[in-house]
mmCIF file of C-alpha atoms and ligand atoms in Angstrom:
data_model
loop_
_atom_site.group_PDB
_atom_site.id
_atom_site.type_symbol
_atom_site.label_atom_id
_atom_site.label_comp_id
_atom_site.label_asym_id
_atom_site.label_seq_id
_atom_site.Cartn_x
_atom_site.Cartn_y
_atom_site.Cartn_z
ATOM 1 C CA MET A 1061 -6.720 37.812 10.347
ATOM 2 C CA THR A 1062 -3.834 38.222 7.874
ATOM 3 C CA THR A 1063 -4.267 40.752 5.259
ATOM 4 C CA TYR A 1064 -2.905 40.252 1.637
ATOM 5 C CA LYS A 1065 -1.042 43.564 2.113
ATOM 6 C CA GLU A 1066 1.118 42.060 4.843
ATOM 7 C CA LEU A 1067 2.087 39.002 2.701
ATOM 8 C CA GLY A 1068 3.254 41.572 -0.305
ATOM 9 C CA LEU A 1069 0.525 40.407 -2.587
ATOM 10 C CA VAL A 1070 -1.613 42.765 -4.664
ATOM 11 C CA ASN A 1071 -5.553 42.575 -5.752
ATOM 12 C CA SER A 1072 -6.458 42.117 -9.255
ATOM 13 C CA LYS A 1073 -8.088 45.698 -9.712
ATOM 14 C CA GLU A 1074 -5.378 47.572 -11.425
ATOM 15 C CA LEU A 1075 -3.778 44.523 -13.114
ATOM 16 C CA PHE A 1076 -7.009 43.903 -14.898
ATOM 17 C CA GLN A 1077 -7.381 47.571 -16.123
ATOM 18 C CA LYS A 1078 -3.892 47.366 -17.613
ATOM 19 C CA ALA A 1079 -4.868 44.262 -19.361
ATOM 20 C CA VAL A 1080 -7.957 45.191 -20.920
ATOM 21 C CA LYS A 1081 -6.451 48.343 -22.187
ATOM 22 C CA GLY A 1082 -3.079 46.536 -23.230
ATOM 23 C CA GLY A 1083 -4.894 43.763 -24.886
ATOM 24 C CA TYR A 1084 -3.345 41.023 -23.142
ATOM 25 C CA ALA A 1085 -4.630 38.601 -20.307
ATOM 26 C CA ILE A 1086 -2.927 37.768 -17.131
ATOM 27 C CA PRO A 1087 -1.935 34.068 -16.462
ATOM 28 C CA ALA A 1088 -3.805 32.398 -13.781
ATOM 29 C CA PHE A 1089 -1.747 29.229 -12.808
ATOM 30 C CA ASN A 1090 -3.081 26.748 -10.432
ATOM 31 C CA PHE A 1091 -0.762 25.517 -7.820
ATOM 32 C CA ASN A 1092 -0.575 23.370 -4.709
ATOM 33 C CA ASN A 1093 2.807 22.400 -4.359
ATOM 34 C CA LEU A 1094 6.626 23.913 -3.954
ATOM 35 C CA GLU A 1095 7.791 22.607 -7.600
ATOM 36 C CA GLN A 1096 4.567 24.315 -9.033
ATOM 37 C CA LEU A 1097 5.102 27.573 -7.220
ATOM 38 C CA GLN A 1098 9.217 27.688 -7.847
ATOM 39 C CA ALA A 1099 8.223 27.055 -11.822
ATOM 40 C CA ILE A 1100 5.518 29.645 -11.896
ATOM 41 C CA ILE A 1101 7.531 32.426 -10.052
ATOM 42 C CA GLY A 1102 10.767 31.677 -12.208
ATOM 43 C CA ALA A 1103 8.648 31.750 -15.502
ATOM 44 C CA CYS A 1104 7.021 35.005 -14.452
ATOM 45 C CA VAL A 1105 10.280 36.632 -13.274
ATOM 46 C CA GLU A 1106 12.065 35.699 -16.294
ATOM 47 C CA THR A 1107 9.422 37.080 -18.603
ATOM 48 C CA LYS A 1108 8.350 40.026 -16.287
ATOM 49 C CA SER A 1109 4.833 38.896 -16.268
ATOM 50 C CA PRO A 1110 2.316 39.615 -13.460
ATOM 51 C CA VAL A 1111 0.821 36.520 -12.130
ATOM 52 C CA ILE A 1112 -2.358 35.325 -10.266
ATOM 53 C CA LEU A 1113 -1.404 32.242 -8.110
ATOM 54 C CA GLN A 1114 -4.639 30.427 -8.125
ATOM 55 C CA VAL A 1115 -5.548 27.909 -5.439
ATOM 56 C CA SER A 1116 -8.929 25.585 -5.630
ATOM 57 C CA SER A 1117 -10.625 24.515 -2.329
ATOM 58 C CA GLY A 1118 -9.224 20.927 -2.952
ATOM 59 C CA ALA A 1119 -5.580 22.427 -3.358
ATOM 60 C CA ARG A 1120 -6.134 24.330 -0.224
ATOM 61 C CA LYS A 1121 -6.813 21.288 1.689
ATOM 62 C CA TYR A 1122 -4.112 19.410 0.002
ATOM 63 C CA ALA A 1123 -1.549 22.154 0.766
ATOM 64 C CA ASN A 1124 -2.685 23.287 4.125
ATOM 65 C CA GLN A 1125 -4.101 26.961 4.574
ATOM 66 C CA THR A 1126 -1.329 28.004 7.146
ATOM 67 C CA LEU A 1127 1.385 26.852 4.909
ATOM 68 C CA LEU A 1128 -0.234 28.451 1.902
ATOM 69 C CA LYS A 1129 -0.049 31.718 3.339
ATOM 70 C CA HIS A 1130 3.530 31.394 3.991
ATOM 71 C CA LEU A 1131 4.337 29.966 0.555
ATOM 72 C CA ALA A 1132 2.456 33.131 -0.971
ATOM 73 C CA LYS A 1133 4.711 35.345 1.194
ATOM 74 C CA GLY A 1134 7.651 33.365 0.067
ATOM 75 C CA ALA A 1135 6.770 33.748 -3.598
ATOM 76 C CA VAL A 1136 7.114 37.712 -3.387
ATOM 77 C CA ASP A 1137 10.406 37.290 -1.492
ATOM 78 C CA TYR A 1138 11.606 34.557 -3.952
ATOM 79 C CA ALA A 1139 10.682 37.072 -6.887
ATOM 80 C CA HIS A 1140 12.585 39.850 -5.080
ATOM 81 C CA GLU A 1141 15.610 37.554 -4.819
ATOM 82 C CA LEU A 1142 15.356 36.563 -8.504
ATOM 83 C CA GLY A 1143 15.865 40.130 -9.153
ATOM 84 C CA TYR A 1144 12.359 41.772 -10.154
ATOM 85 C CA ASP A 1145 9.338 42.297 -8.203
ATOM 86 C CA ILE A 1146 6.402 41.352 -10.165
ATOM 87 C CA PRO A 1147 2.803 41.850 -8.895
ATOM 88 C CA ILE A 1148 1.394 38.573 -7.422
ATOM 89 C CA VAL A 1149 -2.285 37.976 -6.685
ATOM 90 C CA LEU A 1150 -3.296 34.944 -4.364
ATOM 91 C CA HIS A 1151 -6.693 33.972 -5.829
ATOM 92 C CA LEU A 1152 -9.378 31.542 -4.536
ATOM 93 C CA ASP A 1153 -10.380 29.315 -7.589
ATOM 94 C CA HIS A 1154 -14.001 28.164 -7.757
ATOM 95 C CA GLY A 1155 -15.019 29.109 -4.254
ATOM 96 C CA ASP A 1156 -18.489 27.391 -3.516
ATOM 97 C CA THR A 1157 -19.593 28.945 -0.317
ATOM 98 C CA PHE A 1158 -19.546 32.554 1.438
ATOM 99 C CA GLU A 1159 -17.692 30.950 4.453
ATOM 100 C CA LEU A 1160 -14.781 29.539 2.450
ATOM 101 C CA CYS A 1161 -14.473 32.819 0.634
ATOM 102 C CA LYS A 1162 -14.232 34.812 3.963
ATOM 103 C CA SER A 1163 -11.862 32.159 5.316
ATOM 104 C CA CYS A 1164 -9.548 32.937 2.371
ATOM 105 C CA VAL A 1165 -9.950 36.852 2.705
ATOM 106 C CA GLU A 1166 -8.923 35.957 6.330
ATOM 107 C CA SER A 1167 -5.934 34.160 5.664
ATOM 108 C CA GLY A 1168 -4.246 36.431 3.236
ATOM 109 C CA PHE A 1169 -5.884 35.748 -0.397
ATOM 110 C CA SER A 1170 -5.978 39.093 -2.368
ATOM 111 C CA SER A 1171 -8.988 37.828 -4.611
ATOM 112 C CA VAL A 1172 -11.586 35.387 -4.442
ATOM 113 C CA MET A 1173 -13.765 33.620 -7.179
ATOM 114 C CA ILE A 1174 -17.483 32.894 -5.892
ATOM 115 C CA ASP A 1175 -18.766 30.358 -8.341
ATOM 116 C CA GLY A 1176 -22.664 30.331 -8.107
ATOM 117 C CA SER A 1177 -22.861 29.275 -11.793
ATOM 118 C CA HIS A 1178 -24.708 26.057 -10.844
ATOM 119 C CA HIS A 1179 -27.305 28.038 -8.903
ATOM 120 C CA PRO A 1180 -30.490 29.720 -10.474
ATOM 121 C CA TYR A 1181 -29.540 33.097 -11.423
ATOM 122 C CA GLU A 1182 -31.201 34.916 -8.464
ATOM 123 C CA LYS A 1183 -29.403 32.585 -6.226
ATOM 124 C CA ASN A 1184 -26.116 33.333 -8.106
ATOM 125 C CA VAL A 1185 -26.736 37.008 -7.769
ATOM 126 C CA GLU A 1186 -27.506 36.892 -4.173
ATOM 127 C CA LEU A 1187 -24.527 34.827 -3.153
ATOM 128 C CA THR A 1188 -22.192 36.658 -5.198
ATOM 129 C CA HIS A 1189 -23.240 39.954 -3.683
ATOM 130 C CA GLN A 1190 -22.771 38.607 -0.270
ATOM 131 C CA VAL A 1191 -19.302 37.410 -1.121
ATOM 132 C CA VAL A 1192 -18.635 40.953 -2.747
ATOM 133 C CA GLU A 1193 -19.880 42.984 0.221
ATOM 134 C CA TYR A 1194 -17.542 41.244 2.742
ATOM 135 C CA ALA A 1195 -14.474 40.874 0.290
ATOM 136 C CA HIS A 1196 -14.579 44.699 -0.540
ATOM 137 C CA LYS A 1197 -14.433 45.739 2.967
ATOM 138 C CA HIS A 1198 -10.981 44.119 3.022
ATOM 139 C CA ASP A 1199 -10.011 45.576 -0.544
ATOM 140 C CA VAL A 1200 -9.881 41.932 -1.749
ATOM 141 C CA SER A 1201 -11.142 41.422 -5.569
ATOM 142 C CA VAL A 1202 -14.018 39.302 -6.640
ATOM 143 C CA GLU A 1203 -14.634 37.116 -9.690
ATOM 144 C CA GLY A 1204 -18.218 35.815 -10.542
ATOM 145 C CA GLU A 1205 -19.283 33.288 -13.193
ATOM 146 C CA LEU A 1206 -22.457 33.190 -15.443
ATOM 147 C CA GLY A 1207 -22.818 30.140 -17.554
ATOM 148 C CA VAL A 1208 -21.513 26.793 -16.698
ATOM 149 C CA LEU A 1209 -18.519 25.071 -18.380
ATOM 150 C CA ALA A 1210 -18.686 21.373 -19.444
ATOM 151 C CA GLY A 1211 -15.933 19.247 -17.662
ATOM 152 C CA ILE A 1212 -15.118 19.038 -13.945
ATOM 153 C CA GLU A 1213 -14.758 22.034 -11.702
ATOM 154 C CA ASP A 1214 -13.504 20.924 -8.458
ATOM 155 C CA GLU A 1215 -16.148 18.651 -6.956
ATOM 156 C CA VAL A 1216 -18.842 19.869 -9.221
ATOM 157 C CA SER A 1217 -19.084 18.490 -12.967
ATOM 158 C CA SER A 1218 -21.246 19.136 -15.665
ATOM 159 C CA GLU A 1219 -21.532 17.083 -19.111
ATOM 160 C CA THR A 1220 -22.577 19.831 -20.833
ATOM 161 C CA THR A 1221 -21.908 23.414 -21.630
ATOM 162 C CA HIS A 1222 -24.232 26.256 -20.795
ATOM 163 C CA TYR A 1223 -23.316 29.153 -22.515
ATOM 164 C CA THR A 1224 -23.350 32.431 -20.932
ATOM 165 C CA LYS A 1225 -26.567 34.550 -21.839
ATOM 166 C CA PRO A 1226 -25.119 37.891 -22.840
ATOM 167 C CA GLU A 1227 -28.619 39.522 -21.946
ATOM 168 C CA GLU A 1228 -27.633 38.639 -18.099
ATOM 169 C CA VAL A 1229 -24.414 39.943 -17.960
ATOM 170 C CA GLU A 1230 -25.268 43.524 -17.360
ATOM 171 C CA ASP A 1231 -27.642 42.948 -14.739
ATOM 172 C CA PHE A 1232 -25.107 40.467 -12.819
ATOM 173 C CA VAL A 1233 -22.416 42.917 -12.640
ATOM 174 C CA LYS A 1234 -24.674 45.879 -11.585
ATOM 175 C CA LYS A 1235 -26.405 43.678 -8.933
ATOM 176 C CA THR A 1236 -23.516 41.965 -7.558
ATOM 177 C CA GLY A 1237 -20.741 44.441 -7.763
ATOM 178 C CA VAL A 1238 -18.122 41.942 -8.834
ATOM 179 C CA ASP A 1239 -14.741 43.041 -10.168
ATOM 180 C CA SER A 1240 -14.478 40.303 -13.113
ATOM 181 C CA LEU A 1241 -16.929 37.875 -14.723
ATOM 182 C CA ALA A 1242 -15.890 34.399 -15.951
ATOM 183 C CA ILE A 1243 -18.169 33.531 -18.947
ATOM 184 C CA SER A 1244 -18.841 30.263 -20.913
ATOM 185 C CA ILE A 1245 -17.861 30.423 -24.521
ATOM 186 C CA GLY A 1246 -17.098 26.761 -25.169
ATOM 187 C CA THR A 1247 -13.820 26.349 -23.097
ATOM 188 C CA SER A 1248 -14.084 23.371 -20.573
ATOM 189 C CA HIS A 1249 -12.067 21.893 -17.509
ATOM 190 C CA GLY A 1250 -9.793 19.116 -17.584
ATOM 191 C CA ALA A 1251 -7.597 17.176 -20.422
ATOM 192 C CA ASN A 1252 -10.700 15.785 -22.134
ATOM 193 C CA LYS A 1253 -12.372 18.841 -23.059
ATOM 194 C CA PHE A 1254 -14.525 17.323 -25.794
ATOM 195 C CA THR A 1255 -15.526 13.950 -27.070
ATOM 196 C CA PRO A 1256 -14.432 12.579 -30.381
ATOM 197 C CA ALA A 1257 -17.951 13.125 -31.626
ATOM 198 C CA GLN A 1258 -17.908 16.788 -30.953
ATOM 199 C CA CYS A 1259 -14.611 16.968 -32.899
ATOM 200 C CA THR A 1260 -13.611 16.827 -36.606
ATOM 201 C CA ARG A 1261 -10.421 15.212 -37.628
ATOM 202 C CA ASN A 1262 -7.690 17.010 -39.895
ATOM 203 C CA GLU A 1263 -5.405 15.536 -42.498
ATOM 204 C CA ASP A 1264 -3.298 13.785 -39.916
ATOM 205 C CA GLY A 1265 -6.083 12.263 -38.208
ATOM 206 C CA VAL A 1266 -5.717 14.710 -35.239
ATOM 207 C CA LEU A 1267 -8.750 15.731 -33.248
ATOM 208 C CA VAL A 1268 -9.958 19.339 -33.920
ATOM 209 C CA PRO A 1269 -12.377 20.847 -31.252
ATOM 210 C CA PRO A 1270 -15.342 22.942 -32.188
ATOM 211 C CA PRO A 1271 -14.401 26.866 -32.359
ATOM 212 C CA LEU A 1272 -14.762 28.875 -29.223
ATOM 213 C CA ARG A 1273 -18.091 31.022 -29.253
ATOM 214 C CA PHE A 1274 -16.554 34.372 -30.123
ATOM 215 C CA ASP A 1275 -19.976 35.682 -30.859
ATOM 216 C CA ILE A 1276 -21.018 35.216 -27.499
ATOM 217 C CA LEU A 1277 -17.881 36.979 -25.987
ATOM 218 C CA GLU A 1278 -18.179 40.145 -28.450
ATOM 219 C CA GLU A 1279 -21.955 40.188 -27.340
ATOM 220 C CA CYS A 1280 -20.875 40.179 -23.683
ATOM 221 C CA GLU A 1281 -18.167 42.962 -24.334
ATOM 222 C CA LYS A 1282 -20.698 45.039 -25.933
ATOM 223 C CA ARG A 1283 -23.031 44.944 -22.975
ATOM 224 C CA ILE A 1284 -20.204 45.628 -20.603
ATOM 225 C CA PRO A 1285 -17.740 47.578 -22.211
ATOM 226 C CA GLY A 1286 -14.038 47.275 -20.879
ATOM 227 C CA PHE A 1287 -15.221 45.039 -17.894
ATOM 228 C CA PRO A 1288 -12.777 42.329 -17.118
ATOM 229 C CA ILE A 1289 -13.505 38.977 -18.401
ATOM 230 C CA VAL A 1290 -12.093 35.609 -17.312
ATOM 231 C CA LEU A 1291 -11.771 32.440 -19.230
ATOM 232 C CA HIS A 1292 -11.673 29.154 -17.260
ATOM 233 C CA GLY A 1293 -10.902 25.802 -18.954
ATOM 234 C CA ALA A 1294 -8.250 27.284 -21.216
ATOM 235 C CA SER A 1295 -5.480 24.371 -21.084
ATOM 236 C CA SER A 1296 -4.335 23.552 -24.986
ATOM 237 C CA VAL A 1297 -3.638 19.717 -23.803
ATOM 238 C CA PRO A 1298 -0.441 20.048 -25.956
ATOM 239 C CA SER A 1299 -0.211 16.685 -28.220
ATOM 240 C CA ASN A 1300 3.597 16.415 -27.591
ATOM 241 C CA LEU A 1301 2.938 16.093 -23.829
ATOM 242 C CA VAL A 1302 0.047 13.475 -24.263
ATOM 243 C CA LYS A 1303 2.511 11.325 -26.608
ATOM 244 C CA ILE A 1304 5.381 11.385 -24.032
ATOM 245 C CA ILE A 1305 2.731 10.454 -21.250
ATOM 246 C CA ASN A 1306 1.236 7.705 -23.663
ATOM 247 C CA SER A 1307 4.752 6.487 -24.776
ATOM 248 C CA ASN A 1308 5.950 6.197 -20.983
ATOM 249 C CA GLY A 1309 3.096 3.883 -19.579
ATOM 250 C CA GLY A 1310 0.539 6.597 -19.451
ATOM 251 C CA LYS A 1311 -3.328 6.099 -20.815
ATOM 252 C CA LEU A 1312 -4.852 9.408 -21.652
ATOM 253 C CA LYS A 1313 -7.441 8.762 -24.204
ATOM 254 C CA ASP A 1314 -8.880 11.304 -26.601
ATOM 255 C CA ALA A 1315 -7.229 14.281 -24.686
ATOM 256 C CA VAL A 1316 -7.859 17.504 -26.458
ATOM 257 C CA GLY A 1317 -7.773 21.235 -25.592
ATOM 258 C CA ILE A 1318 -8.130 24.928 -26.582
ATOM 259 C CA PRO A 1319 -6.152 25.430 -29.842
ATOM 260 C CA GLU A 1320 -3.509 28.423 -28.785
ATOM 261 C CA GLU A 1321 -4.436 30.923 -31.737
ATOM 262 C CA GLN A 1322 -7.830 30.941 -30.296
ATOM 263 C CA LEU A 1323 -6.710 31.848 -26.598
ATOM 264 C CA ARG A 1324 -4.436 34.544 -28.109
ATOM 265 C CA ARG A 1325 -7.343 36.060 -29.689
ATOM 266 C CA ALA A 1326 -9.432 35.942 -26.685
ATOM 267 C CA ALA A 1327 -6.380 37.713 -24.831
ATOM 268 C CA ALA A 1328 -6.467 40.390 -27.199
ATOM 269 C CA SER A 1329 -10.038 41.114 -26.430
ATOM 270 C CA ALA A 1330 -11.762 41.966 -22.775
ATOM 271 C CA VAL A 1331 -10.367 38.785 -21.489
ATOM 272 C CA CYS A 1332 -7.843 39.904 -19.050
ATOM 273 C CA LYS A 1333 -7.518 36.379 -17.033
ATOM 274 C CA VAL A 1334 -6.826 32.857 -18.482
ATOM 275 C CA ASN A 1335 -6.817 29.869 -16.133
ATOM 276 C CA ILE A 1336 -4.445 27.287 -16.733
ATOM 277 C CA ASP A 1337 -4.208 24.037 -14.594
ATOM 278 C CA SER A 1338 -4.496 20.819 -16.766
ATOM 279 C CA ASP A 1339 -1.548 21.715 -19.020
ATOM 280 C CA GLY A 1340 0.650 22.073 -16.025
ATOM 281 C CA ARG A 1341 -0.446 18.746 -14.803
ATOM 282 C CA LEU A 1342 0.234 17.118 -18.054
ATOM 283 C CA ALA A 1343 3.903 18.822 -18.510
ATOM 284 C CA MET A 1344 4.544 17.347 -14.665
ATOM 285 C CA THR A 1345 3.481 14.093 -15.211
ATOM 286 C CA ALA A 1346 5.147 13.805 -18.696
ATOM 287 C CA ALA A 1347 8.448 14.551 -17.233
ATOM 288 C CA ILE A 1348 8.008 12.363 -14.231
ATOM 289 C CA ARG A 1349 6.947 9.407 -16.398
ATOM 290 C CA LYS A 1350 9.857 9.806 -18.628
ATOM 291 C CA THR A 1351 12.126 9.933 -15.777
ATOM 292 C CA PHE A 1352 10.944 6.828 -14.289
ATOM 293 C CA MET A 1353 11.155 4.826 -17.426
ATOM 294 C CA GLU A 1354 14.578 5.982 -18.304
ATOM 295 C CA SER A 1355 15.998 5.722 -14.782
ATOM 296 C CA PRO A 1356 14.113 2.976 -13.079
ATOM 297 C CA ALA A 1357 16.707 2.740 -10.423
ATOM 298 C CA GLU A 1358 16.003 6.533 -9.328
ATOM 299 C CA PHE A 1359 14.518 7.116 -5.994
ATOM 300 C CA ASP A 1360 15.458 10.700 -4.854
ATOM 301 C CA PRO A 1361 12.299 12.959 -5.478
ATOM 302 C CA ARG A 1362 14.637 15.705 -6.551
ATOM 303 C CA LYS A 1363 15.849 13.785 -9.524
ATOM 304 C CA TYR A 1364 12.123 13.331 -10.981
ATOM 305 C CA LEU A 1365 10.631 16.560 -9.496
ATOM 306 C CA GLY A 1366 13.512 18.920 -10.861
ATOM 307 C CA PRO A 1367 12.686 17.840 -14.404
ATOM 308 C CA ALA A 1368 9.250 18.301 -13.741
ATOM 309 C CA ARG A 1369 9.818 21.650 -12.533
ATOM 310 C CA ASP A 1370 11.915 22.749 -15.399
ATOM 311 C CA SER A 1371 9.261 21.338 -17.945
ATOM 312 C CA LEU A 1372 6.657 23.623 -16.118
ATOM 313 C CA LYS A 1373 8.660 26.540 -16.133
ATOM 314 C CA GLU A 1374 9.439 26.234 -19.999
ATOM 315 C CA LEU A 1375 5.467 25.561 -20.499
ATOM 316 C CA TYR A 1376 4.522 28.606 -18.291
ATOM 317 C CA LYS A 1377 7.092 31.119 -20.194
ATOM 318 C CA HIS A 1378 5.627 29.682 -23.633
ATOM 319 C CA LYS A 1379 2.114 30.641 -22.551
ATOM 320 C CA ILE A 1380 3.004 33.913 -21.191
ATOM 321 C CA VAL A 1381 5.072 35.249 -24.191
ATOM 322 C CA ASN A 1382 3.338 33.255 -27.117
ATOM 323 C CA VAL A 1383 -0.201 32.925 -25.902
ATOM 324 C CA LEU A 1384 -1.208 35.369 -23.260
ATOM 325 C CA GLY A 1385 1.035 38.519 -24.278
ATOM 326 C CA SER A 1386 1.613 39.331 -20.419
ATOM 327 C CA ALA A 1387 5.454 39.505 -20.810
ATOM 328 C CA ASN A 1388 7.244 42.579 -19.726
ATOM 329 C CA ARG A 1389 3.875 44.039 -18.395
ATOM 330 C CA ALA A 1390 4.871 43.777 -14.729
HETATM 331 O O1 G3H B 1460 -11.240 24.234 -12.155
HETATM 332 C C1 G3H B 1460 -10.642 23.470 -11.709
HETATM 333 C C2 G3H B 1460 -9.208 23.508 -11.235
HETATM 334 O O2 G3H B 1460 -8.525 22.881 -12.361
HETATM 335 C C3 G3H B 1460 -8.909 22.832 -10.083
HETATM 336 O O3 G3H B 1460 -8.901 21.409 -10.101
HETATM 337 O O4 G3H B 1460 -9.932 21.140 -7.687
HETATM 338 O O5 G3H B 1460 -8.668 19.445 -8.896
HETATM 339 O O6 G3H B 1460 -7.735 21.375 -7.623
HETATM 340 P P1 G3H B 1460 -8.865 20.762 -8.546
HETATM 341 P P1 13P B 1461 -7.993 23.744 -17.381
HETATM 342 O O1 13P B 1461 -8.591 22.493 -16.805
HETATM 343 O O2 13P B 1461 -8.309 23.887 -18.942
HETATM 344 O O3 13P B 1461 -6.490 23.929 -16.995
HETATM 345 O O4 13P B 1461 -8.639 24.821 -16.784
HETATM 346 C C1 13P B 1461 -8.229 25.340 -15.459
HETATM 347 C C2 13P B 1461 -9.335 26.300 -14.524
HETATM 348 O O5 13P B 1461 -10.111 26.803 -15.377
HETATM 349 C C3 13P B 1461 -9.257 26.541 -13.398
HETATM 350 O O6 13P B 1461 -10.188 27.256 -12.882
HETATM 351 ZN ZN1 ZN B 1462 -12.162 26.817 -13.565
#
């Protein structure tokens, strides 16, 4: 057993309390490789932001759990070396079984998500409670989920959104003992969050997605005042990145995300954790495709992963400063 404290990590409890009070959200950036980790830590140290390093079960398999533990410890030391000790959480994204959550707690994660949202309500309560009981013995935070986002969540996908039912949140939080709750208010995973039929078009012909259901968020907040709420599927799918990808051989069709003004509004509420994965994937892919087109003779991975890392870092800094408001909160 490796405890997260041995790695120099923190759980999310205090970070969330401060974020809810301060009207900002902590960035939860997914990662599975060295360049992404360097970009995340570099951006968060430069902006003095707390951060949640988020690992899906697929990412854990990809990166290897032993390496991940050392990468997380390395992230803490790297931040120190860069000159500022930011609080760092290592979080399991969309855990689907008790065994996976337990294994992550045992290998140094300071926070886990148990996503029972695809189960019937009572089963979700039971599974989430089981994880909370175990995780809390080790001072590890637990995120639960109510409502289902459209799009792909790791190996599980849903074609339609099932909005969170506000009348369930109080009972769920009470019965499970979770530390934070992911809700579904119209965000969605991936780079194709909405079909063109669900969108309108602005005067430039650009797809405009349906607005988030702030009424559901407000109803939830009323029933569990001050309780930390999490937003998944919060990438904005920047059109400039999609353009770079498509003009350098890519084929992303109808990619559309959540407008940043709406995320800013959510971050000012009880939403204190915002999950961003797809935007990072787009930033990396755009930079790599551009390098390949401009320098086809290049074959040193550092020559294309380096620009990808720089582009990622800029993206993360932008999110922290202009969208989530977590700069200078570390
Ligand atoms: O919510 C899903 C995350 O974007 C993780 O995606 O399972 O492909 O690593 P992944
Ligand atoms: P995006 O696909 O919108 O980046 O969402 C990521 C996410 O919710 C990870 O859990
Ligand atoms: Zn998610």
